[in-house]
Coordinates of C-alpha atoms and ligand atoms in Angstrom, one line a residue:
M1 CA 0.0 0.0 0.0
K2 CA 1.2 3.5 -0.8
L3 CA -0.1 6.7 0.7
W4 CA -0.5 9.4 -2.0
S5 CA 0.6 12.1 0.3
Q6 CA 4.0 10.4 0.8
Y7 CA 4.3 9.3 -2.8
F8 CA 4.9 11.3 -6.0
I9 CA 2.1 11.6 -8.5
P10 CA 2.2 15.1 -10.0
T11 CA -1.1 15.3 -11.9
L12 CA -1.9 18.3 -14.1
K13 CA -5.1 20.1 -15.1
E14 CA -3.7 21.3 -18.4
S15 CA -2.0 19.3 -21.1
P16 CA 1.3 20.4 -22.6
A17 CA 1.0 22.2 -25.9
D18 CA 3.1 19.7 -27.9
A19 CA 0.9 16.7 -26.9
E20 CA -1.2 16.1 -30.0
I21 CA -3.0 12.8 -29.1
A22 CA -5.1 11.7 -26.2
S23 CA -2.7 9.1 -24.8
H24 CA 0.3 11.6 -24.9
R25 CA -1.8 14.2 -23.0
L26 CA -2.9 11.6 -20.5
L27 CA 0.7 10.3 -19.9
I28 CA 1.7 13.7 -18.9
R29 CA -1.4 14.8 -17.0
A30 CA -1.7 11.6 -15.0
G31 CA 1.9 12.1 -13.9
L32 CA 3.4 9.0 -15.6
V33 CA 6.2 10.6 -17.5
R34 CA 8.0 14.0 -18.0
K35 CA 9.8 15.2 -21.1
L36 CA 13.5 15.8 -21.1
G37 CA 13.8 16.6 -24.8
G38 CA 12.3 15.5 -28.1
G39 CA 11.7 11.7 -27.9
L40 CA 13.3 11.5 -24.4
Y41 CA 11.2 10.9 -21.3
T42 CA 11.7 10.3 -17.6
Y43 CA 9.4 7.7 -16.1
L44 CA 7.8 9.0 -12.9
P45 CA 7.0 6.5 -10.3
L46 CA 3.5 5.7 -11.6
G47 CA 4.8 5.2 -15.2
L48 CA 7.7 3.1 -13.9
R49 CA 5.2 0.8 -12.1
V50 CA 3.4 0.1 -15.4
V51 CA 6.7 -0.5 -17.2
Q52 CA 7.7 -3.0 -14.5
K53 CA 4.5 -4.9 -14.8
L54 CA 4.7 -5.0 -18.6
T55 CA 8.3 -6.2 -18.3
Q56 CA 7.5 -8.9 -15.8
I57 CA 4.5 -10.3 -17.8
C58 CA 6.6 -10.2 -20.9
R59 CA 9.4 -12.1 -19.2
E60 CA 7.0 -14.7 -17.9
E61 CA 5.5 -15.3 -21.4
M62 CA 8.9 -15.4 -23.1
E63 CA 10.1 -18.0 -20.5
R64 CA 7.0 -20.0 -21.0
I65 CA 7.8 -20.6 -24.6
G66 CA 11.4 -21.5 -23.7
G67 CA 13.1 -18.2 -24.1
I68 CA 16.3 -17.6 -22.2
E69 CA 17.0 -14.2 -20.7
L70 CA 20.3 -12.4 -21.0
A71 CA 21.4 -8.8 -21.2
M72 CA 23.7 -7.3 -23.9
P73 CA 25.5 -3.9 -23.8
Y74 CA 23.8 -0.8 -25.1
L75 CA 27.1 0.6 -26.4
H76 CA 28.6 -1.4 -29.3
P77 CA 31.9 -1.1 -31.1
A78 CA 31.0 0.2 -34.6
A79 CA 33.5 -2.2 -36.2
G80 CA 31.3 -5.2 -35.2
W81 CA 28.4 -3.5 -37.0
E82 CA 30.4 -3.0 -40.2
E83 CA 30.7 -6.7 -40.6
G84 CA 27.0 -7.1 -40.5
P85 CA 24.6 -6.9 -43.5
R86 CA 22.7 -3.7 -42.6
W87 CA 25.3 -1.2 -41.7
P88 CA 24.8 1.0 -44.8
A89 CA 21.0 0.9 -44.4
V90 CA 20.8 1.7 -40.6
R91 CA 23.9 3.8 -39.8
E92 CA 21.8 7.0 -40.3
V93 CA 19.3 6.1 -37.6
M94 CA 22.0 5.0 -35.2
F95 CA 23.5 7.4 -32.6
R96 CA 27.2 7.5 -32.6
A97 CA 28.8 7.5 -29.2
D98 CA 32.4 8.4 -29.7
S99 CA 34.9 9.1 -27.0
A100 CA 36.1 12.7 -26.8
G101 CA 38.2 13.8 -29.7
D102 CA 38.8 11.7 -32.8
G103 CA 39.1 7.9 -32.3
P104 CA 41.7 5.8 -34.1
R105 CA 39.2 5.3 -37.0
G106 CA 39.3 9.0 -37.9
P107 CA 36.7 11.8 -37.6
K108 CA 34.2 10.3 -40.1
E109 CA 33.8 6.8 -38.7
P110 CA 32.2 6.3 -35.3
E111 CA 34.1 4.2 -32.8
F112 CA 31.0 3.3 -30.8
V113 CA 27.3 3.2 -31.6
L114 CA 24.2 2.8 -29.5
G115 CA 22.2 -0.3 -30.3
P116 CA 18.9 0.1 -32.2
T117 CA 18.5 -3.8 -31.9
H118 CA 21.1 -6.5 -31.2
E119 CA 21.4 -8.9 -34.1
E120 CA 25.0 -7.6 -34.6
V121 CA 25.9 -8.6 -31.0
I122 CA 24.0 -11.9 -30.6
T123 CA 25.1 -13.5 -33.9
P124 CA 28.9 -13.2 -33.1
L125 CA 28.1 -14.5 -29.6
A126 CA 26.2 -17.5 -30.9
K127 CA 29.0 -18.1 -33.4
I128 CA 31.4 -18.7 -30.5
E129 CA 29.1 -20.3 -27.9
L130 CA 26.8 -22.6 -30.0
T131 CA 28.9 -25.0 -31.9
S132 CA 27.0 -28.2 -32.3
Y133 CA 23.5 -29.2 -33.4
R134 CA 23.1 -30.4 -29.8
D135 CA 23.2 -26.8 -28.6
L136 CA 20.1 -26.0 -30.8
P137 CA 17.5 -24.7 -30.9
K138 CA 18.0 -21.7 -28.7
T139 CA 15.9 -18.5 -28.2
F140 CA 17.5 -15.7 -26.3
F141 CA 15.7 -12.6 -25.2
Q142 CA 16.4 -9.4 -23.3
I143 CA 14.5 -6.4 -22.1
G144 CA 16.2 -3.1 -22.3
T145 CA 16.7 0.3 -23.9
K146 CA 17.0 0.8 -27.6
F147 CA 18.3 4.0 -29.3
R148 CA 17.2 5.3 -32.7
N149 CA 17.7 8.7 -34.1
E150 CA 14.2 9.0 -35.4
I151 CA 13.9 12.0 -37.7
R152 CA 10.5 12.9 -36.3
P153 CA 10.0 11.7 -32.8
R154 CA 6.4 12.3 -31.9
Y155 CA 3.4 11.3 -29.9
G156 CA 5.4 10.9 -26.7
L157 CA 6.5 7.3 -26.1
M158 CA 5.1 6.1 -29.4
R159 CA 8.1 7.2 -31.5
A160 CA 10.9 8.1 -29.2
K161 CA 14.7 8.3 -29.5
E162 CA 15.2 6.0 -26.5
F163 CA 12.6 3.4 -25.8
L164 CA 12.1 0.1 -24.1
M165 CA 12.0 -3.1 -26.1
M166 CA 11.9 -6.8 -25.5
D167 CA 14.1 -8.3 -28.2
A168 CA 14.6 -11.9 -28.9
Y169 CA 16.6 -14.0 -31.3
S170 CA 16.2 -17.7 -32.3
F171 CA 18.9 -20.0 -33.6
D172 CA 17.9 -23.2 -35.4
A173 CA 19.5 -25.9 -37.3
D174 CA 17.2 -25.8 -40.3
D175 CA 14.2 -24.0 -41.9
A176 CA 11.7 -26.3 -40.3
G177 CA 13.1 -25.6 -36.8
A178 CA 13.2 -21.9 -37.4
A179 CA 9.5 -22.0 -38.4
R180 CA 8.7 -23.8 -35.2
S181 CA 10.6 -21.2 -33.1
Y182 CA 8.7 -18.5 -35.0
Q183 CA 5.4 -20.1 -34.3
A184 CA 6.3 -20.5 -30.6
M185 CA 7.1 -16.8 -30.5
K186 CA 3.9 -15.9 -32.2
L187 CA 2.0 -17.8 -29.5
G188 CA 4.1 -16.1 -26.8
Y189 CA 3.2 -12.7 -28.2
E190 CA -0.5 -13.6 -28.4
R191 CA -0.5 -14.6 -24.7
F192 CA 1.4 -11.6 -23.7
F193 CA -0.9 -9.1 -25.4
Q194 CA -3.9 -11.0 -24.1
R195 CA -2.7 -10.9 -20.6
I196 CA -2.0 -7.2 -20.6
G197 CA -5.4 -6.5 -22.1
A198 CA -4.2 -5.2 -25.4
A199 CA -6.5 -5.8 -28.4
A200 CA -3.5 -6.5 -30.6
I201 CA -4.0 -8.4 -33.9
A202 CA -1.3 -10.2 -35.9
V203 CA -1.0 -9.0 -39.5
E204 CA 1.3 -10.1 -42.3
A205 CA 4.1 -7.7 -42.6
D206 CA 6.7 -6.8 -45.2
T207 CA 9.5 -9.3 -45.4
G208 CA 11.8 -7.4 -47.7
V209 CA 14.1 -9.9 -49.4
M210 CA 12.7 -12.8 -47.4
G211 CA 9.4 -13.3 -49.2
G212 CA 6.7 -15.6 -47.9
S213 CA 4.6 -14.7 -44.9
F214 CA 7.2 -15.2 -42.2
S215 CA 6.8 -11.8 -40.8
H216 CA 4.0 -10.6 -38.6
E217 CA 3.4 -7.3 -36.9
F218 CA 1.2 -7.0 -33.9
M219 CA -1.1 -4.0 -34.2
V220 CA -3.3 -2.2 -31.8
P221 CA -6.1 -0.7 -33.9
A222 CA -6.3 3.1 -33.3
E223 CA -7.1 6.1 -35.5
I224 CA -3.7 7.7 -34.7
G225 CA -1.7 4.7 -35.7
D226 CA 1.1 5.1 -38.4
D227 CA 0.1 1.9 -40.3
D228 CA -2.8 1.0 -42.6
L229 CA -4.1 -2.5 -42.0
F230 CA -6.0 -4.2 -44.8
Y231 CA -8.2 -7.0 -43.6
N232 CA -11.4 -9.0 -44.0
E233 CA -12.7 -10.6 -40.8
E234 CA -14.6 -13.4 -42.5
S235 CA -11.6 -14.5 -44.6
G236 CA -9.2 -14.0 -41.7
Y237 CA -6.9 -12.1 -44.0
A238 CA -5.0 -9.2 -42.4
A239 CA -1.8 -7.5 -43.7
N240 CA 0.0 -4.2 -43.3
R241 CA -0.5 -2.0 -46.4
E242 CA 3.2 -2.4 -47.1
K243 CA 2.6 -6.1 -47.7
A244 CA -1.1 -6.4 -48.5
T245 CA -2.1 -8.0 -51.8
S246 CA -5.5 -8.5 -53.5
A247 CA -7.0 -11.0 -55.9
L248 CA -7.5 -8.2 -58.5
V249 CA -5.4 -10.0 -61.1
P250 CA -6.8 -13.5 -61.7
A251 CA -4.1 -16.1 -61.4
D252 CA -5.2 -17.6 -64.8
L253 CA -5.4 -14.3 -66.7
A254 CA -4.3 -14.9 -70.3
D255 CA -2.1 -12.3 -71.9
A256 CA -4.1 -9.9 -74.1
A257 CA -3.6 -10.4 -77.8
P258 CA -2.2 -7.3 -79.7
T259 CA -4.9 -5.6 -81.8
G260 CA -2.6 -3.6 -84.0
A261 CA 0.8 -2.0 -84.4
I262 CA 2.2 0.6 -82.0
E263 CA 1.5 4.2 -83.1
E264 CA 3.2 7.4 -82.0
F265 CA 1.3 10.5 -81.2
A266 CA 2.4 14.0 -80.2
T267 CA 1.5 15.1 -76.6
P268 CA 3.3 18.5 -76.2
G269 CA 3.4 19.6 -72.6
V270 CA 1.6 16.6 -71.3
V271 CA 3.5 15.1 -68.3
T272 CA 0.8 13.7 -66.1
I273 CA -1.6 10.7 -66.1
A274 CA -4.4 13.2 -65.5
A275 CA -3.5 15.4 -68.5
L276 CA -3.4 12.3 -70.8
G277 CA -6.7 11.3 -69.4
A278 CA -8.3 14.6 -70.4
A279 CA -9.4 16.0 -73.8
P280 CA -8.2 15.8 -76.5
Y281 CA -6.4 12.5 -75.6
D282 CA -9.0 10.9 -73.3
V283 CA -6.9 7.9 -72.3
P284 CA -8.3 6.5 -69.1
A285 CA -5.7 6.0 -66.3
E286 CA -6.5 2.2 -66.4
R287 CA -5.2 2.1 -69.9
Q288 CA -2.0 4.0 -69.3
F289 CA 1.3 2.6 -68.2
K290 CA 3.1 4.5 -65.5
T291 CA 6.9 4.2 -65.7
L292 CA 8.9 5.1 -62.5
V293 CA 12.6 5.3 -62.2
Y294 CA 14.4 4.3 -59.0
V295 CA 18.0 3.8 -58.0
G296 CA 19.0 0.6 -56.3
D297 CA 22.5 0.5 -54.8
G298 CA 23.6 3.1 -57.3
R299 CA 22.0 1.6 -60.5
P300 CA 18.7 2.9 -62.0
F301 CA 15.8 0.5 -62.5
L302 CA 12.3 0.9 -63.9
V303 CA 9.0 0.0 -62.2
V304 CA 5.9 -0.2 -64.5
L305 CA 2.4 0.1 -63.1
R306 CA -1.0 0.9 -64.5
G307 CA -1.7 4.7 -64.6
C308 CA -4.4 4.3 -62.0
D309 CA -2.2 2.5 -59.5
E310 CA 0.2 3.8 -56.9
L311 CA 3.5 2.3 -56.1
E312 CA 3.9 0.8 -52.6
E313 CA 7.5 1.7 -52.1
A314 CA 8.1 -0.9 -49.3
K315 CA 7.4 -3.6 -51.9
L316 CA 10.5 -2.7 -53.7
G317 CA 12.3 -4.4 -50.8
A318 CA 11.6 -7.7 -52.5
L319 CA 14.1 -6.7 -55.2
G320 CA 17.0 -7.3 -52.9
F321 CA 18.7 -3.9 -53.0
I322 CA 20.2 -2.6 -49.8
K323 CA 19.3 1.1 -50.5
V324 CA 16.6 2.3 -52.8
R325 CA 15.6 5.8 -53.7
P326 CA 13.7 7.6 -56.5
A327 CA 15.9 8.8 -59.3
T328 CA 16.3 12.5 -60.0
P329 CA 15.2 14.0 -63.4
E330 CA 19.0 14.6 -64.1
E331 CA 19.7 10.9 -63.6
I332 CA 16.7 9.9 -65.7
A333 CA 17.2 11.8 -68.9
P334 CA 20.5 10.3 -70.1
V335 CA 19.4 6.8 -69.4
L336 CA 15.9 6.8 -70.8
G337 CA 16.3 9.7 -73.3
A338 CA 13.4 11.8 -72.0
R339 CA 12.3 13.6 -68.8
P340 CA 9.6 12.3 -66.5
G341 CA 6.2 12.6 -68.2
S342 CA 7.2 10.9 -71.4
L343 CA 8.9 7.8 -70.0
G344 CA 8.1 4.2 -71.1
A345 CA 9.5 0.7 -71.1
V346 CA 8.8 -0.2 -74.7
R347 CA 11.6 -2.3 -76.2
G348 CA 14.0 -0.3 -78.4
T349 CA 12.9 3.1 -77.0
I350 CA 15.2 3.2 -74.0
A351 CA 18.4 5.2 -74.7
Q352 CA 20.7 3.2 -72.5
P353 CA 19.0 -0.1 -71.6
A354 CA 22.4 -1.6 -70.4
A355 CA 22.5 1.1 -67.7
L356 CA 19.4 -0.3 -66.1
A357 CA 19.5 -2.8 -63.2
G358 CA 16.2 -4.2 -64.4
V359 CA 12.6 -3.4 -65.6
F360 CA 10.1 -4.6 -63.1
A361 CA 6.3 -4.6 -63.7
D362 CA 3.4 -5.0 -61.4
H363 CA 1.1 -7.9 -62.2
A364 CA -1.8 -5.6 -62.8
V365 CA -0.3 -4.1 -66.0
R366 CA -1.4 -7.4 -67.5
L367 CA -4.9 -6.2 -67.2
V368 CA -4.1 -3.5 -69.7
G369 CA -4.8 -4.7 -73.2
N370 CA -3.6 -2.1 -75.6
G371 CA -2.3 0.7 -73.6
V372 CA -0.6 4.1 -73.8
T373 CA 2.9 4.9 -72.6
G374 CA 5.7 7.5 -73.0
A375 CA 8.0 7.1 -76.0
N376 CA 11.1 8.2 -74.1
R377 CA 11.1 11.4 -76.3
D378 CA 9.8 14.5 -74.6
G379 CA 6.3 15.3 -75.8
V380 CA 5.7 12.0 -77.5
H381 CA 3.5 9.0 -76.4
L382 CA 2.8 5.6 -77.9
R383 CA -0.6 3.8 -78.2
G384 CA -1.5 0.3 -79.0
V385 CA 1.2 -1.0 -76.6
N386 CA 0.8 -4.6 -75.7
V387 CA 2.4 -5.9 -72.5
A388 CA 3.8 -9.2 -73.7
R389 CA 4.8 -8.1 -77.2
D390 CA 6.2 -4.7 -76.5
L391 CA 7.4 -4.0 -73.0
A392 CA 11.0 -4.9 -72.0
I393 CA 9.9 -6.5 -68.7
D394 CA 12.5 -8.5 -66.8
R395 CA 10.3 -9.6 -64.0
F396 CA 6.7 -9.3 -62.8
G397 CA 6.0 -8.7 -59.1
D398 CA 3.6 -7.2 -56.6
F399 CA 4.4 -3.5 -56.4
R400 CA 1.1 -1.7 -56.3
R401 CA -0.8 -0.4 -53.3
V402 CA -4.1 -2.2 -52.7
R403 CA -7.3 -0.3 -52.3
P404 CA -10.2 -0.9 -50.0
G405 CA -13.0 -2.9 -51.7
E406 CA -10.6 -5.1 -53.8
P407 CA -11.1 -8.8 -53.2
D408 CA -8.8 -10.2 -50.5
P409 CA -6.3 -12.9 -51.6
V410 CA -7.7 -15.6 -49.2
G411 CA -11.4 -15.6 -49.5
G412 CA -12.0 -13.0 -52.3
R413 CA -14.1 -10.8 -49.9
P414 CA -13.8 -7.0 -50.0
L415 CA -10.8 -5.6 -48.2
Q416 CA -11.4 -3.2 -45.5
V417 CA -8.9 -0.8 -44.0
R418 CA -8.2 0.6 -40.6
R419 CA -5.2 2.3 -38.9
G420 CA -3.1 0.6 -36.2
I421 CA -0.1 1.1 -33.9
E422 CA 2.7 -1.5 -34.4
V423 CA 3.5 -2.8 -30.9
G424 CA 5.5 -5.8 -31.9
H425 CA 7.1 -7.6 -34.8
I426 CA 8.3 -11.1 -35.4
F427 CA 10.5 -12.0 -38.3
L428 CA 12.1 -15.1 -39.8
L429 CA 15.6 -13.9 -40.7
G430 CA 17.0 -17.0 -42.4
T431 CA 20.7 -17.1 -42.8
K432 CA 21.4 -13.4 -43.6
Y433 CA 23.2 -12.7 -40.4
S434 CA 24.9 -16.1 -39.9
E435 CA 26.3 -15.6 -43.4
S436 CA 27.7 -12.2 -42.7
Y437 CA 29.4 -13.3 -39.5
G438 CA 30.2 -16.8 -40.5
A439 CA 28.1 -18.1 -37.7
T440 CA 28.0 -21.9 -38.1
F441 CA 27.6 -25.2 -36.1
T442 CA 28.3 -28.8 -37.0
D443 CA 25.4 -31.1 -37.6
D444 CA 25.1 -34.8 -36.8
Q445 CA 26.9 -35.6 -40.0
K446 CA 29.9 -33.4 -39.0
T447 CA 29.0 -30.9 -41.7
T448 CA 29.3 -27.2 -41.1
R449 CA 26.0 -25.3 -41.4
K450 CA 24.7 -21.8 -40.9
F451 CA 22.2 -21.0 -38.2
V452 CA 18.7 -20.3 -39.4
M453 CA 17.7 -17.2 -37.3
G454 CA 14.6 -15.3 -36.3
C455 CA 14.4 -11.9 -34.6
Y456 CA 11.5 -10.6 -32.6
G457 CA 10.7 -7.3 -30.8
I458 CA 8.0 -5.8 -28.6
G459 CA 8.1 -2.1 -28.0
L460 CA 7.1 -2.2 -24.4
S461 CA 7.1 1.6 -23.9
R462 CA 5.0 2.1 -27.1
T463 CA 2.7 -0.7 -25.8
L464 CA 2.2 1.2 -22.6
Q465 CA 1.0 4.2 -24.5
A466 CA -1.0 2.2 -27.0
L467 CA -2.9 0.8 -24.0
I468 CA -3.8 4.3 -22.9
E469 CA -4.8 5.2 -26.5
Q470 CA -6.9 2.0 -26.8
G471 CA -8.8 2.5 -23.5
H472 CA -9.5 6.0 -22.3
D473 CA -12.5 8.3 -22.0
A474 CA -13.1 12.0 -21.7
D475 CA -12.1 11.9 -18.0
G476 CA -8.9 10.0 -18.2
I477 CA -7.1 6.7 -18.5
V478 CA -8.9 3.3 -18.1
W479 CA -6.2 0.8 -17.3
P480 CA -6.5 -2.9 -17.9
W481 CA -6.3 -4.7 -14.6
A482 CA -3.0 -6.6 -15.1
I483 CA -0.8 -3.6 -15.8
A484 CA -2.6 -0.8 -13.9
P485 CA 0.0 1.0 -11.7
F486 CA -2.3 0.2 -8.8
Q487 CA -5.5 -1.9 -9.2
V488 CA -7.3 -0.3 -6.2
L489 CA -7.6 3.3 -5.2
I490 CA -8.9 4.0 -1.7
C491 CA -10.2 7.5 -1.6
L492 CA -10.4 9.0 1.9
L493 CA -12.7 12.0 1.8
D494 CA -11.9 12.7 5.5
P495 CA -8.4 11.5 5.9
Q496 CA -8.1 13.2 9.3
L497 CA -10.6 10.7 10.8
P498 CA -8.7 8.0 12.5
E499 CA -11.4 5.4 12.0
A500 CA -11.4 6.2 8.2
M501 CA -7.6 5.6 8.0
A502 CA -7.9 2.4 10.1
L503 CA -10.6 1.1 7.7
A504 CA -8.5 2.1 4.7
R505 CA -5.6 0.0 6.1
R506 CA -7.8 -3.0 6.6
L507 CA -9.3 -2.7 3.1
A508 CA -5.9 -2.3 1.6
E509 CA -4.7 -5.5 3.3
A510 CA -7.8 -7.3 2.1
A511 CA -7.2 -6.1 -1.5
E512 CA -3.5 -7.1 -1.2
R513 CA -4.4 -10.5 0.0
G514 CA -6.5 -10.8 -3.2
G515 CA -3.4 -9.9 -5.3
A516 CA -4.0 -6.2 -5.9
D517 CA -1.7 -3.2 -5.5
V518 CA -3.3 -0.4 -3.5
L519 CA -3.0 3.4 -3.5
V520 CA -4.6 5.4 -0.7
D521 CA -5.5 9.0 -1.5
D522 CA -5.0 10.5 1.9
R523 CA -4.3 14.0 0.6
A524 CA -6.0 17.0 2.3
E525 CA -7.9 17.9 -0.9
R526 CA -11.6 18.5 -1.6
P527 CA -13.6 15.5 -2.8
G528 CA -14.0 17.1 -6.2
V529 CA -10.2 17.2 -6.7
K530 CA -9.9 13.6 -5.6
F531 CA -12.6 12.2 -7.9
T532 CA -11.2 14.1 -10.9
D533 CA -7.7 12.8 -10.2
A534 CA -9.2 9.3 -9.7
D535 CA -10.7 9.3 -13.1
L536 CA -7.6 10.8 -14.6
L537 CA -5.4 8.0 -13.1
G538 CA -7.8 5.4 -14.3
L539 CA -7.1 2.7 -11.6
P540 CA -9.7 -0.1 -12.1
L541 CA -11.4 -0.1 -8.7
R542 CA -12.2 2.9 -6.5
I543 CA -13.3 2.6 -2.9
T544 CA -14.5 5.7 -1.2
I545 CA -14.5 6.1 2.5
G546 CA -16.2 9.3 3.9
G547 CA -17.1 10.5 7.4
R548 CA -20.8 10.6 6.4
G549 CA -20.7 7.1 4.9
L550 CA -19.0 5.7 8.0
K551 CA -21.9 7.1 10.2
E552 CA -24.3 5.2 7.9
G553 CA -22.1 2.2 8.1
I554 CA -21.2 2.0 4.3
V555 CA -18.4 2.5 1.9
E556 CA -18.7 3.1 -1.9
M557 CA -17.2 0.9 -4.5
K558 CA -17.0 1.8 -8.2
W559 CA -15.3 0.3 -11.2
R560 CA -13.6 2.8 -13.5
R561 CA -15.2 1.3 -16.5
S562 CA -18.8 1.6 -15.2
P563 CA -20.8 4.5 -13.9
E564 CA -22.5 2.5 -11.1
V565 CA -21.6 3.0 -7.5
A566 CA -22.2 0.2 -5.1
K567 CA -22.8 0.9 -1.4
V568 CA -21.3 -1.9 0.7
P569 CA -21.8 -2.3 4.5
V570 CA -18.6 -1.6 6.4
D571 CA -18.9 -5.1 8.2
A572 CA -18.9 -6.9 4.8
C573 CA -16.5 -4.7 2.9
E574 CA -13.2 -6.5 3.6
A575 CA -14.5 -9.8 2.4
T576 CA -16.3 -8.1 -0.6
V577 CA -13.1 -6.3 -1.7
E578 CA -10.9 -9.4 -1.4
A579 CA -13.4 -11.5 -3.4
M580 CA -13.8 -8.7 -6.1
V581 CA -10.1 -8.4 -6.5
R582 CA -9.5 -12.1 -6.6
E583 CA -12.2 -12.5 -9.3
R584 CA -11.0 -9.6 -11.4
G585 CA -7.3 -10.6 -11.1
G586 CA -8.2 -14.1 -12.4
A587 CA -9.9 -12.7 -15.5
A588 CA -7.8 -11.7 -18.4
G589 CA -6.9 -8.2 -19.2
Ligands
ATP1 P1 8.3 1.7 -36.9 O1 7.8 1.1 -38.2 O2 7.1 2.1 -36.0 O3 9.3 2.7 -37.1 P2 10.0 -0.5 -36.7 O4 9.4 -1.4 -37.7 O5 11.3 0.2 -37.1 O6 9.0 0.5 -36.1 P3 11.1 -2.7 -35.2 O7 12.5 -2.6 -35.6 O8 10.3 -3.8 -35.8 O9 10.4 -1.3 -35.4 O10 11.1 -2.8 -33.6 C1 10.3 -3.6 -32.8 C2 9.3 -2.8 -32.0 O11 9.9 -1.7 -31.3 C3 8.2 -2.1 -32.9 O12 7.2 -3.0 -33.2 C4 7.7 -1.0 -32.0 O13 6.7 -1.5 -31.1 C5 9.0 -0.6 -31.2 N1 9.6 0.6 -31.7 C6 10.3 0.8 -32.9 N2 10.7 2.0 -33.0 C7 10.3 2.7 -31.9 C8 10.4 4.1 -31.4 N3 11.1 5.0 -32.1 N4 9.8 4.4 -30.3 C9 9.1 3.5 -29.5 N5 9.0 2.2 -29.9 C10 9.5 1.8 -31.1
MG2 MG1 8.7 -3.3 -37.5

């Protein structure tokens, strides 16, 4: 039991000006955190209690699926990262932590970096410590601080520069084993989110070069989320927009037969899909080809889509480049022969085809029979363009962004969309890291083989805030039972009365016997202030003891979630509280 008057819960009436969303405002107002700088927060005692509960439940669920806890340093020698596969891609989001003055590696190269996750530390460790197939499988996890130089930290703990993560890494002898470790982890995540009362759903996520569906993100549905989730409840399909596909293009679609020869036509000043769609050209966007130029690891490549479709940039990850960016007009003109607006992928029209790393087309272009595209000469387009006959496509793939209403790929039912907050991620890595670090073991035939790895992360501090976002009302937070900083608040309206304080102590003990943590509001404040703060804090069960009630022989009990107030006789209240708390603690969430 804690007495409010001797604890530290600095609640605020006003929210800070930079807090844009409800959960961020409530974090500050309820005295859970304070800001140090952009994306940097101090956990005040109440916030820390929630963190500790989340941490403990997470630890229990990871151990339940066989995870083994360890703790790796936050500060890493940069040289170790350079050996790994993602240094060029992630070094910009990593904080350098150099010693004073220039290190031996010179002013440009960091000596130390702060870890954004720990694949680069655990893989070399496993390389040394796990040598035989008898050591496998192993799943290690840790709970600790991660550092990322987010360009735009925002929404409080949601996107911070320093945040709390549970990260785990699995090592298996083969793909089948890795898939089992992955499934075990998925189950561990489901149990964790269920226990903490988070309405998280698993959605298929972008796998980059991996392909397949061995990546899931756990999402808490919320308007303010950064991700779009496409789903159909009946089909059971759910995927992040970055990965979502649809059954728009039938698998058995036959290539359209050409209806005639390609013809050139002049389109002076026409550089947009919309302009070509308007008079005098009147080519509907569905019949246009859109040709985009990107640069992958230094070499330009083309992506061809229907004019009506948008590129989903994340899907370019499947092409296997480490770094991808849009090409500039200056880079495009010499390679294609024209500026953006008149580009195309028709064979024989590309000025420097050998300069291209490839021409990739979205499957949906096959829906275009005889289409229109740029001639790679400024102010000229081509019509009667046939996909199979005319376009210089190296490879078809899924590159377009799906739209709500398209048939889902599982049951063909209409896709719906909602926004979500990514609270966790599981990913089958394969041998990418074991290859980089030469991390191998010997199998039962004495053959040397690479570990098949998985990596997993739960953003515990983001989850804390997502829980507030998911469950709050106009008056404040509504905590799920298991992770509430305290489950029971005993409100003393007349704290100076010795019999009131004595009863509070007995009730606190009863609640604690039932497994709850108890906060007693013994401040010398008006009842109005106490009730307002009680709603703001959002502790699940409020018990009110007042001088008048004591005369009548009753105390009041109220769940935060419900408006009803129950009057309980003083004689019965200890037993009632213990029973209520026991029952509630036994239920999930
Ligand atoms: P995002 O797409 O939101 O930037 P991410 O995909 O980069 O996140 P992961 O590398 O998958 O994140 O990290 C695992 C988990 O860590 C995420 O699911 C998220 O819950 C959490 N997380 C990631 N970045 C942040 C951050 N800047 N602040 C707080 N939590 C974060
Ligand atoms: Mg992620």
